[in-house]
Amino acid sequence: MIIFDIKRYAINDGPGIRTTIFFKGCPLRCVWCHNPESWTAEPQILFNKNKCIHCPRCVGNNADECPTTAREICGRNWTLDALIKEIEKERDIMQDSGGGVTLCGGEPLMHSEDALQLLKELGHRGLHRCVDTTLYAPAEIVREIAANCELLLVDLKLMDSELHRQYTGVGNELILDNIRLLCELDADFFIRIPLIEGVNTNETNIRQTIEFLSSLNWKRRTVNLLPYHDVGKDKHVRMGSKYNPKGYPLGAPSEETQQRCATAFTSAGFTAIIGG
């Protein structure tokens, strides 16, 4: 399985203190993506020119020869045994805090066989399992993943499908259908909405989102509102690509906007949490 990062002591990827595993590869191309290095499913070389000392060791693009890590490989193959061994190092901290392991990306459902193999092994070992996902995957994969984890963190970016396609590269019909499916399965999930001024903080989108979520038989009814920031911009520089190449207006929501959105969800009977 291709993993591009392992984050220990994570506190925003589910309950407790967690180890988050980042799968490489994603079917979406969100303009604001925090992890654009996750888009391709293959290892790639990132270059940080500020670290480069212009030595000749990288001739042939061999990142392993770079003494300053100006060139680094993003994404490496892991065996299940090696990954479990790495995860087990933090078992006590995770379990003492009520935490566990979160699968993230990229999109872990894009690698369903590897993700299921890992989830099943974590289950055998008694570790809490969480999956952070766009739900852009066939229904049968969503069913299998939901049956092998305790919690899902589900991204819901926009309700208008054409706008969703404009900003992410795909429509949202499959995503909305899979959210409905999770409710039918009585799966436990949070909804996570990136709040981006100029994209989805307008009253129409917030109202449509509330109407959709209100139509569901959903026991958790918790919405995380995640204010936008442009952390992905520097990563594009290291990738040799351009952040937001079409120049869409993307902005961090004001405190007033954040509170307006939170109040709208709370008034509709949801638990709204800014951040987290």
PDB file of C-alpha atoms in Angstrom:
ATOM      1  CA  MET A   1       0.000   0.000   0.000  1.00  0.00           C
ATOM      2  CA  ILE A   2       1.240   3.506  -0.877  1.00  0.00           C
ATOM      3  CA  ILE A   3       1.375   5.756   2.207  1.00  0.00           C
ATOM      4  CA  PHE A   4       2.643   9.338   2.028  1.00  0.00           C
ATOM      5  CA  ASP A   5       2.501  10.290   5.697  1.00  0.00           C
ATOM      6  CA  ILE A   6       1.914   8.910   9.181  1.00  0.00           C
ATOM      7  CA  LYS A   7       0.842  11.490  11.756  1.00  0.00           C
ATOM      8  CA  ARG A   8       1.213  10.530  15.399  1.00  0.00           C
ATOM      9  CA  TYR A   9      -0.553  12.187  18.342  1.00  0.00           C
ATOM     10  CA  ALA A  10      -3.304  13.528  16.057  1.00  0.00           C
ATOM     11  CA  ILE A  11      -6.164  15.175  17.949  1.00  0.00           C
ATOM     12  CA  ASN A  12      -8.409  16.393  15.096  1.00  0.00           C
ATOM     13  CA  ASP A  13      -8.958  13.138  13.205  1.00  0.00           C
ATOM     14  CA  GLY A  14     -11.515  11.491  15.475  1.00  0.00           C
ATOM     15  CA  PRO A  15     -11.848  10.944  19.237  1.00  0.00           C
ATOM     16  CA  GLY A  16      -8.847  10.854  21.554  1.00  0.00           C
ATOM     17  CA  ILE A  17      -5.220  10.788  20.492  1.00  0.00           C
ATOM     18  CA  ARG A  18      -4.802   9.002  17.178  1.00  0.00           C
ATOM     19  CA  THR A  19      -2.351   7.745  14.610  1.00  0.00           C
ATOM     20  CA  THR A  20      -3.441   8.942  11.165  1.00  0.00           C
ATOM     21  CA  ILE A  21      -2.409   6.999   8.067  1.00  0.00           C
ATOM     22  CA  PHE A  22      -2.422   8.961   4.799  1.00  0.00           C
ATOM     23  CA  PHE A  23      -3.119   6.918   1.661  1.00  0.00           C
ATOM     24  CA  LYS A  24      -1.789   8.328  -1.603  1.00  0.00           C
ATOM     25  CA  GLY A  25      -4.260   8.781  -4.432  1.00  0.00           C
ATOM     26  CA  CYS A  26      -7.557  10.661  -4.720  1.00  0.00           C
ATOM     27  CA  PRO A  27     -10.271  10.882  -7.407  1.00  0.00           C
ATOM     28  CA  LEU A  28     -11.088  14.513  -6.495  1.00  0.00           C
ATOM     29  CA  ARG A  29      -9.099  17.647  -7.337  1.00  0.00           C
ATOM     30  CA  CYS A  30     -10.358  20.160  -4.810  1.00  0.00           C
ATOM     31  CA  VAL A  31      -9.015  23.602  -5.654  1.00  0.00           C
ATOM     32  CA  TRP A  32      -8.254  24.285  -1.977  1.00  0.00           C
ATOM     33  CA  CYS A  33      -6.830  20.832  -1.186  1.00  0.00           C
ATOM     34  CA  HIS A  34      -4.527  20.748   1.846  1.00  0.00           C
ATOM     35  CA  ASN A  35      -2.769  17.625   0.569  1.00  0.00           C
ATOM     36  CA  PRO A  36      -2.312  17.952  -3.218  1.00  0.00           C
ATOM     37  CA  GLU A  37       0.664  15.613  -2.938  1.00  0.00           C
ATOM     38  CA  SER A  38      -1.949  12.917  -2.306  1.00  0.00           C
ATOM     39  CA  TRP A  39      -3.633  13.276  -5.716  1.00  0.00           C
ATOM     40  CA  THR A  40      -1.531  10.780  -7.674  1.00  0.00           C
ATOM     41  CA  ALA A  41      -1.356   7.204  -6.433  1.00  0.00           C
ATOM     42  CA  GLU A  42       2.324   6.837  -7.312  1.00  0.00           C
ATOM     43  CA  PRO A  43       5.398   7.999  -5.383  1.00  0.00           C
ATOM     44  CA  GLN A  44       6.689  11.373  -6.557  1.00  0.00           C
ATOM     45  CA  ILE A  45       9.621  13.649  -5.842  1.00  0.00           C
ATOM     46  CA  LEU A  46       8.986  16.981  -4.147  1.00  0.00           C
ATOM     47  CA  PHE A  47      11.557  19.773  -4.336  1.00  0.00           C
ATOM     48  CA  ASN A  48      12.143  22.521  -1.773  1.00  0.00           C
ATOM     49  CA  LYS A  49      14.456  25.020  -3.449  1.00  0.00           C
ATOM     50  CA  ASN A  50      15.108  26.824  -0.146  1.00  0.00           C
ATOM     51  CA  LYS A  51      16.919  23.732   1.140  1.00  0.00           C
ATOM     52  CA  CYS A  52      18.947  23.131  -2.015  1.00  0.00           C
ATOM     53  CA  ILE A  53      22.731  23.661  -1.764  1.00  0.00           C
ATOM     54  CA  HIS A  54      23.294  22.874  -5.456  1.00  0.00           C
ATOM     55  CA  CYS A  55      25.381  19.801  -4.854  1.00  0.00           C
ATOM     56  CA  PRO A  56      25.533  17.169  -7.635  1.00  0.00           C
ATOM     57  CA  ARG A  57      24.122  14.273  -5.629  1.00  0.00           C
ATOM     58  CA  CYS A  58      20.610  14.502  -7.057  1.00  0.00           C
ATOM     59  CA  VAL A  59      21.756  13.891 -10.630  1.00  0.00           C
ATOM     60  CA  GLY A  60      19.257  11.411 -12.031  1.00  0.00           C
ATOM     61  CA  ASN A  61      16.515  12.643  -9.670  1.00  0.00           C
ATOM     62  CA  ASN A  62      17.602  10.317  -6.871  1.00  0.00           C
ATOM     63  CA  ALA A  63      15.988  11.920  -3.843  1.00  0.00           C
ATOM     64  CA  ASP A  64      17.660   9.442  -1.492  1.00  0.00           C
ATOM     65  CA  GLU A  65      21.019  11.067  -2.263  1.00  0.00           C
ATOM     66  CA  CYS A  66      19.952  14.582  -1.215  1.00  0.00           C
ATOM     67  CA  PRO A  67      21.879  15.583   1.982  1.00  0.00           C
ATOM     68  CA  THR A  68      19.482  18.425   2.903  1.00  0.00           C
ATOM     69  CA  THR A  69      16.200  16.693   1.944  1.00  0.00           C
ATOM     70  CA  ALA A  70      15.574  19.444  -0.615  1.00  0.00           C
ATOM     71  CA  ARG A  71      14.411  16.554  -2.782  1.00  0.00           C
ATOM     72  CA  GLU A  72      12.245  14.013  -1.007  1.00  0.00           C
ATOM     73  CA  ILE A  73      10.139  11.097  -2.077  1.00  0.00           C
ATOM     74  CA  CYS A  74       6.447  11.507  -1.306  1.00  0.00           C
ATOM     75  CA  GLY A  75       4.810   8.119  -0.977  1.00  0.00           C
ATOM     76  CA  ARG A  76       6.348   4.766  -0.148  1.00  0.00           C
ATOM     77  CA  ASN A  77       5.200   1.185  -0.317  1.00  0.00           C
ATOM     78  CA  TRP A  78       4.366  -0.330   3.065  1.00  0.00           C
ATOM     79  CA  THR A  79       3.581  -3.918   3.866  1.00  0.00           C
ATOM     80  CA  LEU A  80       0.729  -4.564   6.270  1.00  0.00           C
ATOM     81  CA  ASP A  81       3.128  -6.023   8.832  1.00  0.00           C
ATOM     82  CA  ALA A  82       5.431  -3.010   8.728  1.00  0.00           C
ATOM     83  CA  LEU A  83       2.539  -0.568   9.026  1.00  0.00           C
ATOM     84  CA  ILE A  84       0.991  -2.438  11.959  1.00  0.00           C
ATOM     85  CA  LYS A  85       4.367  -2.501  13.692  1.00  0.00           C
ATOM     86  CA  GLU A  86       4.587   1.282  13.297  1.00  0.00           C
ATOM     87  CA  ILE A  87       1.048   1.794  14.604  1.00  0.00           C
ATOM     88  CA  GLU A  88       1.594  -0.469  17.619  1.00  0.00           C
ATOM     89  CA  LYS A  89       4.334   1.858  18.914  1.00  0.00           C
ATOM     90  CA  GLU A  90       1.624   4.265  20.107  1.00  0.00           C
ATOM     91  CA  ARG A  91      -0.922   1.706  21.330  1.00  0.00           C
ATOM     92  CA  ASP A  92      -0.852   2.734  24.995  1.00  0.00           C
ATOM     93  CA  ILE A  93      -1.264   6.437  24.252  1.00  0.00           C
ATOM     94  CA  MET A  94      -4.091   5.803  21.818  1.00  0.00           C
ATOM     95  CA  GLN A  95      -6.020   3.486  24.079  1.00  0.00           C
ATOM     96  CA  ASP A  96      -5.478   5.483  27.284  1.00  0.00           C
ATOM     97  CA  SER A  97      -6.924   8.564  25.569  1.00  0.00           C
ATOM     98  CA  GLY A  98      -9.879   6.804  23.971  1.00  0.00           C
ATOM     99  CA  GLY A  99      -8.246   7.237  20.580  1.00  0.00           C
ATOM    100  CA  GLY A 100      -7.195   4.888  17.835  1.00  0.00           C
ATOM    101  CA  VAL A 101      -6.235   4.875  14.167  1.00  0.00           C
ATOM    102  CA  THR A 102      -7.649   7.041  11.371  1.00  0.00           C
ATOM    103  CA  LEU A 103      -7.323   6.263   7.668  1.00  0.00           C
ATOM    104  CA  CYS A 104      -7.051   9.439   5.623  1.00  0.00           C
ATOM    105  CA  GLY A 105      -5.600  10.629   2.338  1.00  0.00           C
ATOM    106  CA  GLY A 106      -6.004  11.301  -0.411  1.00  0.00           C
ATOM    107  CA  GLU A 107      -8.984   9.006  -0.417  1.00  0.00           C
ATOM    108  CA  PRO A 108      -8.619   5.690   1.421  1.00  0.00           C
ATOM    109  CA  LEU A 109     -11.683   4.255  -0.345  1.00  0.00           C
ATOM    110  CA  MET A 110      -9.749   4.549  -3.613  1.00  0.00           C
ATOM    111  CA  HIS A 111      -7.540   1.794  -2.169  1.00  0.00           C
ATOM    112  CA  SER A 112     -10.348  -0.312  -0.771  1.00  0.00           C
ATOM    113  CA  GLU A 113      -8.548  -3.674  -0.674  1.00  0.00           C
ATOM    114  CA  ASP A 114      -5.570  -2.259   1.234  1.00  0.00           C
ATOM    115  CA  ALA A 115      -7.803  -0.154   3.472  1.00  0.00           C
ATOM    116  CA  LEU A 116     -10.041  -3.105   4.346  1.00  0.00           C
ATOM    117  CA  GLN A 117      -7.066  -5.335   5.054  1.00  0.00           C
ATOM    118  CA  LEU A 118      -5.665  -2.723   7.424  1.00  0.00           C
ATOM    119  CA  LEU A 119      -9.032  -2.034   9.089  1.00  0.00           C
ATOM    120  CA  LYS A 120      -9.672  -5.726   9.706  1.00  0.00           C
ATOM    121  CA  GLU A 121      -6.250  -6.211  11.272  1.00  0.00           C
ATOM    122  CA  LEU A 122      -6.755  -3.149  13.488  1.00  0.00           C
ATOM    123  CA  GLY A 123     -10.107  -4.600  14.536  1.00  0.00           C
ATOM    124  CA  HIS A 124      -8.487  -7.905  15.467  1.00  0.00           C
ATOM    125  CA  ARG A 125      -6.106  -5.924  17.657  1.00  0.00           C
ATOM    126  CA  GLY A 126      -8.870  -4.046  19.435  1.00  0.00           C
ATOM    127  CA  LEU A 127      -8.000  -0.572  18.135  1.00  0.00           C
ATOM    128  CA  HIS A 128     -10.685   2.031  17.423  1.00  0.00           C
ATOM    129  CA  ARG A 129     -10.944   2.622  13.657  1.00  0.00           C
ATOM    130  CA  CYS A 130     -11.955   5.823  11.899  1.00  0.00           C
ATOM    131  CA  VAL A 131     -12.032   6.619   8.173  1.00  0.00           C
ATOM    132  CA  ASP A 132     -11.815  10.170   6.808  1.00  0.00           C
ATOM    133  CA  THR A 133     -13.445  10.063   3.371  1.00  0.00           C
ATOM    134  CA  THR A 134     -15.177  11.938   0.565  1.00  0.00           C
ATOM    135  CA  LEU A 135     -17.403   8.857   0.016  1.00  0.00           C
ATOM    136  CA  TYR A 136     -16.693   9.143  -3.706  1.00  0.00           C
ATOM    137  CA  ALA A 137     -16.681   5.379  -4.232  1.00  0.00           C
ATOM    138  CA  PRO A 138     -19.029   2.571  -5.289  1.00  0.00           C
ATOM    139  CA  ALA A 139     -21.745   1.701  -2.773  1.00  0.00           C
ATOM    140  CA  GLU A 140     -20.398  -1.820  -2.206  1.00  0.00           C
ATOM    141  CA  ILE A 141     -17.053  -0.397  -1.083  1.00  0.00           C
ATOM    142  CA  VAL A 142     -18.797   2.042   1.267  1.00  0.00           C
ATOM    143  CA  ARG A 143     -20.741  -0.872   2.772  1.00  0.00           C
ATOM    144  CA  GLU A 144     -17.578  -2.886   3.417  1.00  0.00           C
ATOM    145  CA  ILE A 145     -15.664   0.044   4.877  1.00  0.00           C
ATOM    146  CA  ALA A 146     -18.571   1.025   7.146  1.00  0.00           C
ATOM    147  CA  ALA A 147     -18.804  -2.557   8.415  1.00  0.00           C
ATOM    148  CA  ASN A 148     -15.139  -2.506   9.418  1.00  0.00           C
ATOM    149  CA  CYS A 149     -14.761   0.771  11.279  1.00  0.00           C
ATOM    150  CA  GLU A 150     -16.357   2.477  14.261  1.00  0.00           C
ATOM    151  CA  LEU A 151     -16.607   6.017  12.842  1.00  0.00           C
ATOM    152  CA  LEU A 152     -16.460   7.862   9.521  1.00  0.00           C
ATOM    153  CA  LEU A 153     -15.564  11.505   8.967  1.00  0.00           C
ATOM    154  CA  VAL A 154     -17.434  12.489   5.819  1.00  0.00           C
ATOM    155  CA  ASP A 155     -16.594  15.540   3.707  1.00  0.00           C
ATOM    156  CA  LEU A 156     -19.554  17.520   2.375  1.00  0.00           C
ATOM    157  CA  LYS A 157     -18.305  20.442   0.338  1.00  0.00           C
ATOM    158  CA  LEU A 158     -21.166  21.807  -1.789  1.00  0.00           C
ATOM    159  CA  MET A 159     -24.808  20.953  -2.466  1.00  0.00           C
ATOM    160  CA  ASP A 160     -24.976  22.242  -6.043  1.00  0.00           C
ATOM    161  CA  SER A 161     -23.535  19.427  -8.169  1.00  0.00           C
ATOM    162  CA  GLU A 162     -22.265  21.663 -10.984  1.00  0.00           C
ATOM    163  CA  LEU A 163     -20.467  23.925  -8.533  1.00  0.00           C
ATOM    164  CA  HIS A 164     -19.132  20.803  -6.832  1.00  0.00           C
ATOM    165  CA  ARG A 165     -17.757  19.660 -10.195  1.00  0.00           C
ATOM    166  CA  GLN A 166     -16.270  23.087 -10.853  1.00  0.00           C
ATOM    167  CA  TYR A 167     -14.336  23.144  -7.597  1.00  0.00           C
ATOM    168  CA  THR A 168     -13.527  19.446  -7.102  1.00  0.00           C
ATOM    169  CA  GLY A 169     -13.589  17.882 -10.565  1.00  0.00           C
ATOM    170  CA  VAL A 170     -16.547  15.578  -9.832  1.00  0.00           C
ATOM    171  CA  GLY A 171     -20.268  15.914  -9.232  1.00  0.00           C
ATOM    172  CA  ASN A 172     -21.754  15.194  -5.814  1.00  0.00           C
ATOM    173  CA  GLU A 173     -24.586  12.756  -6.617  1.00  0.00           C
ATOM    174  CA  LEU A 174     -22.578   9.672  -5.633  1.00  0.00           C
ATOM    175  CA  ILE A 175     -21.439  11.343  -2.425  1.00  0.00           C
ATOM    176  CA  LEU A 176     -24.983  12.282  -1.385  1.00  0.00           C
ATOM    177  CA  ASP A 177     -26.239   8.787  -2.212  1.00  0.00           C
ATOM    178  CA  ASN A 178     -23.509   7.269  -0.059  1.00  0.00           C
ATOM    179  CA  ILE A 179     -24.341   9.559   2.858  1.00  0.00           C
ATOM    180  CA  ARG A 180     -27.911   8.278   2.613  1.00  0.00           C
ATOM    181  CA  LEU A 181     -26.520   4.744   2.492  1.00  0.00           C
ATOM    182  CA  LEU A 182     -24.578   5.277   5.728  1.00  0.00           C
ATOM    183  CA  CYS A 183     -27.840   6.263   7.393  1.00  0.00           C
ATOM    184  CA  GLU A 184     -29.541   3.123   6.078  1.00  0.00           C
ATOM    185  CA  LEU A 185     -26.665   1.086   7.494  1.00  0.00           C
ATOM    186  CA  ASP A 186     -26.952   2.915  10.845  1.00  0.00           C
ATOM    187  CA  ALA A 187     -23.244   3.729  10.560  1.00  0.00           C
ATOM    188  CA  ASP A 188     -21.747   6.337  12.868  1.00  0.00           C
ATOM    189  CA  PHE A 189     -20.381   9.395  11.080  1.00  0.00           C
ATOM    190  CA  PHE A 190     -19.599  13.079  11.420  1.00  0.00           C
ATOM    191  CA  ILE A 191     -20.108  15.568   8.581  1.00  0.00           C
ATOM    192  CA  ARG A 192     -17.141  17.864   7.926  1.00  0.00           C
ATOM    193  CA  ILE A 193     -17.654  21.022   5.876  1.00  0.00           C
ATOM    194  CA  PRO A 194     -14.728  23.195   4.770  1.00  0.00           C
ATOM    195  CA  LEU A 195     -15.912  26.799   5.145  1.00  0.00           C
ATOM    196  CA  ILE A 196     -14.543  28.747   2.174  1.00  0.00           C
ATOM    197  CA  GLU A 197     -15.575  32.329   1.556  1.00  0.00           C
ATOM    198  CA  GLY A 198     -16.606  32.739  -2.060  1.00  0.00           C
ATOM    199  CA  VAL A 199     -17.396  29.031  -2.446  1.00  0.00           C
ATOM    200  CA  ASN A 200     -19.829  27.564   0.077  1.00  0.00           C
ATOM    201  CA  THR A 201     -20.493  29.944   2.988  1.00  0.00           C
ATOM    202  CA  ASN A 202     -23.402  31.677   1.262  1.00  0.00           C
ATOM    203  CA  GLU A 203     -26.849  31.337   2.783  1.00  0.00           C
ATOM    204  CA  THR A 204     -28.172  29.266  -0.141  1.00  0.00           C
ATOM    205  CA  ASN A 205     -25.584  26.513   0.228  1.00  0.00           C
ATOM    206  CA  ILE A 206     -25.852  26.453   4.019  1.00  0.00           C
ATOM    207  CA  ARG A 207     -29.662  26.236   3.791  1.00  0.00           C
ATOM    208  CA  GLN A 208     -29.518  23.446   1.202  1.00  0.00           C
ATOM    209  CA  THR A 209     -26.983  21.545   3.304  1.00  0.00           C
ATOM    210  CA  ILE A 210     -29.205  21.800   6.376  1.00  0.00           C
ATOM    211  CA  GLU A 211     -32.243  20.665   4.363  1.00  0.00           C
ATOM    212  CA  PHE A 212     -30.349  17.629   3.083  1.00  0.00           C
ATOM    213  CA  LEU A 213     -28.956  16.617   6.473  1.00  0.00           C
ATOM    214  CA  SER A 214     -32.341  17.216   8.137  1.00  0.00           C
ATOM    215  CA  SER A 215     -33.919  14.717   5.737  1.00  0.00           C
ATOM    216  CA  LEU A 216     -31.664  11.928   7.034  1.00  0.00           C
ATOM    217  CA  ASN A 217     -32.255   9.485   9.866  1.00  0.00           C
ATOM    218  CA  TRP A 218     -28.846  10.223  11.323  1.00  0.00           C
ATOM    219  CA  LYS A 219     -28.111   9.566  14.973  1.00  0.00           C
ATOM    220  CA  ARG A 220     -24.896  11.566  15.366  1.00  0.00           C
ATOM    221  CA  ARG A 221     -26.103  14.901  13.907  1.00  0.00           C
ATOM    222  CA  THR A 222     -22.698  16.507  14.418  1.00  0.00           C
ATOM    223  CA  VAL A 223     -21.203  18.912  11.889  1.00  0.00           C
ATOM    224  CA  ASN A 224     -17.592  20.095  11.970  1.00  0.00           C
ATOM    225  CA  LEU A 225     -17.117  23.463  10.259  1.00  0.00           C
ATOM    226  CA  LEU A 226     -13.493  23.772   9.121  1.00  0.00           C
ATOM    227  CA  PRO A 227     -12.351  27.320   8.253  1.00  0.00           C
ATOM    228  CA  TYR A 228     -10.315  27.517   5.049  1.00  0.00           C
ATOM    229  CA  HIS A 229      -6.584  28.175   4.976  1.00  0.00           C
ATOM    230  CA  ASP A 230      -4.164  27.955   2.062  1.00  0.00           C
ATOM    231  CA  VAL A 231      -1.686  25.433   3.463  1.00  0.00           C
ATOM    232  CA  GLY A 232      -1.741  23.629   0.116  1.00  0.00           C
ATOM    233  CA  LYS A 233      -0.125  26.581  -1.681  1.00  0.00           C
ATOM    234  CA  ASP A 234       3.444  25.811  -0.597  1.00  0.00           C
ATOM    235  CA  LYS A 235       2.978  22.150  -1.424  1.00  0.00           C
ATOM    236  CA  HIS A 236       2.118  23.025  -5.009  1.00  0.00           C
ATOM    237  CA  VAL A 237       5.386  24.953  -5.244  1.00  0.00           C
ATOM    238  CA  ARG A 238       7.288  21.860  -4.118  1.00  0.00           C
ATOM    239  CA  MET A 239       5.321  19.754  -6.616  1.00  0.00           C
ATOM    240  CA  GLY A 240       6.098  22.144  -9.477  1.00  0.00           C
ATOM    241  CA  SER A 241       2.393  22.880 -10.009  1.00  0.00           C
ATOM    242  CA  LYS A 242       0.187  25.918  -9.409  1.00  0.00           C
ATOM    243  CA  TYR A 243      -2.294  26.436  -6.601  1.00  0.00           C
ATOM    244  CA  ASN A 244      -5.781  27.470  -7.745  1.00  0.00           C
ATOM    245  CA  PRO A 245      -4.682  27.932 -11.380  1.00  0.00           C
ATOM    246  CA  LYS A 246      -8.029  29.406 -12.481  1.00  0.00           C
ATOM    247  CA  GLY A 247      -7.840  32.068  -9.796  1.00  0.00           C
ATOM    248  CA  TYR A 248     -11.098  31.300  -8.037  1.00  0.00           C
ATOM    249  CA  PRO A 249     -11.751  33.641  -5.108  1.00  0.00           C
ATOM    250  CA  LEU A 250     -10.999  31.561  -2.016  1.00  0.00           C
ATOM    251  CA  GLY A 251     -11.010  33.183   1.394  1.00  0.00           C
ATOM    252  CA  ALA A 252     -10.951  32.380   5.067  1.00  0.00           C
ATOM    253  CA  PRO A 253     -14.382  32.977   6.595  1.00  0.00           C
ATOM    254  CA  SER A 254     -14.680  35.827   9.062  1.00  0.00           C
ATOM    255  CA  GLU A 255     -15.626  35.143  12.674  1.00  0.00           C
ATOM    256  CA  GLU A 256     -19.045  36.546  11.846  1.00  0.00           C
ATOM    257  CA  THR A 257     -19.480  34.119   8.947  1.00  0.00           C
ATOM    258  CA  GLN A 258     -18.331  31.165  11.035  1.00  0.00           C
ATOM    259  CA  GLN A 259     -20.811  32.017  13.771  1.00  0.00           C
ATOM    260  CA  ARG A 260     -23.624  32.569  11.259  1.00  0.00           C
ATOM    261  CA  CYS A 261     -23.055  29.137   9.780  1.00  0.00           C
ATOM    262  CA  ALA A 262     -22.736  27.489  13.186  1.00  0.00           C
ATOM    263  CA  THR A 263     -25.914  29.163  14.429  1.00  0.00           C
ATOM    264  CA  ALA A 264     -27.830  28.012  11.351  1.00  0.00           C
ATOM    265  CA  PHE A 265     -26.894  24.383  12.012  1.00  0.00           C
ATOM    266  CA  THR A 266     -27.513  24.644  15.744  1.00  0.00           C
ATOM    267  CA  SER A 267     -30.938  26.194  15.182  1.00  0.00           C
ATOM    268  CA  ALA A 268     -31.775  23.216  12.962  1.00  0.00           C
ATOM    269  CA  GLY A 269     -30.999  20.786  15.768  1.00  0.00           C
ATOM    270  CA  PHE A 270     -27.423  19.854  14.896  1.00  0.00           C
ATOM    271  CA  THR A 271     -24.315  20.001  17.043  1.00  0.00           C
ATOM    272  CA  ALA A 272     -22.069  22.437  15.195  1.00  0.00           C
ATOM    273  CA  ILE A 273     -18.367  22.566  16.047  1.00  0.00           C
ATOM    274  CA  ILE A 274     -16.037  25.125  14.489  1.00  0.00           C
ATOM    275  CA  GLY A 275     -12.742  23.370  13.759  1.00  0.00           C
ATOM    276  CA  GLY A 276     -11.781  19.895  14.925  1.00  0.00           C
TER     277      GLY A 276
END
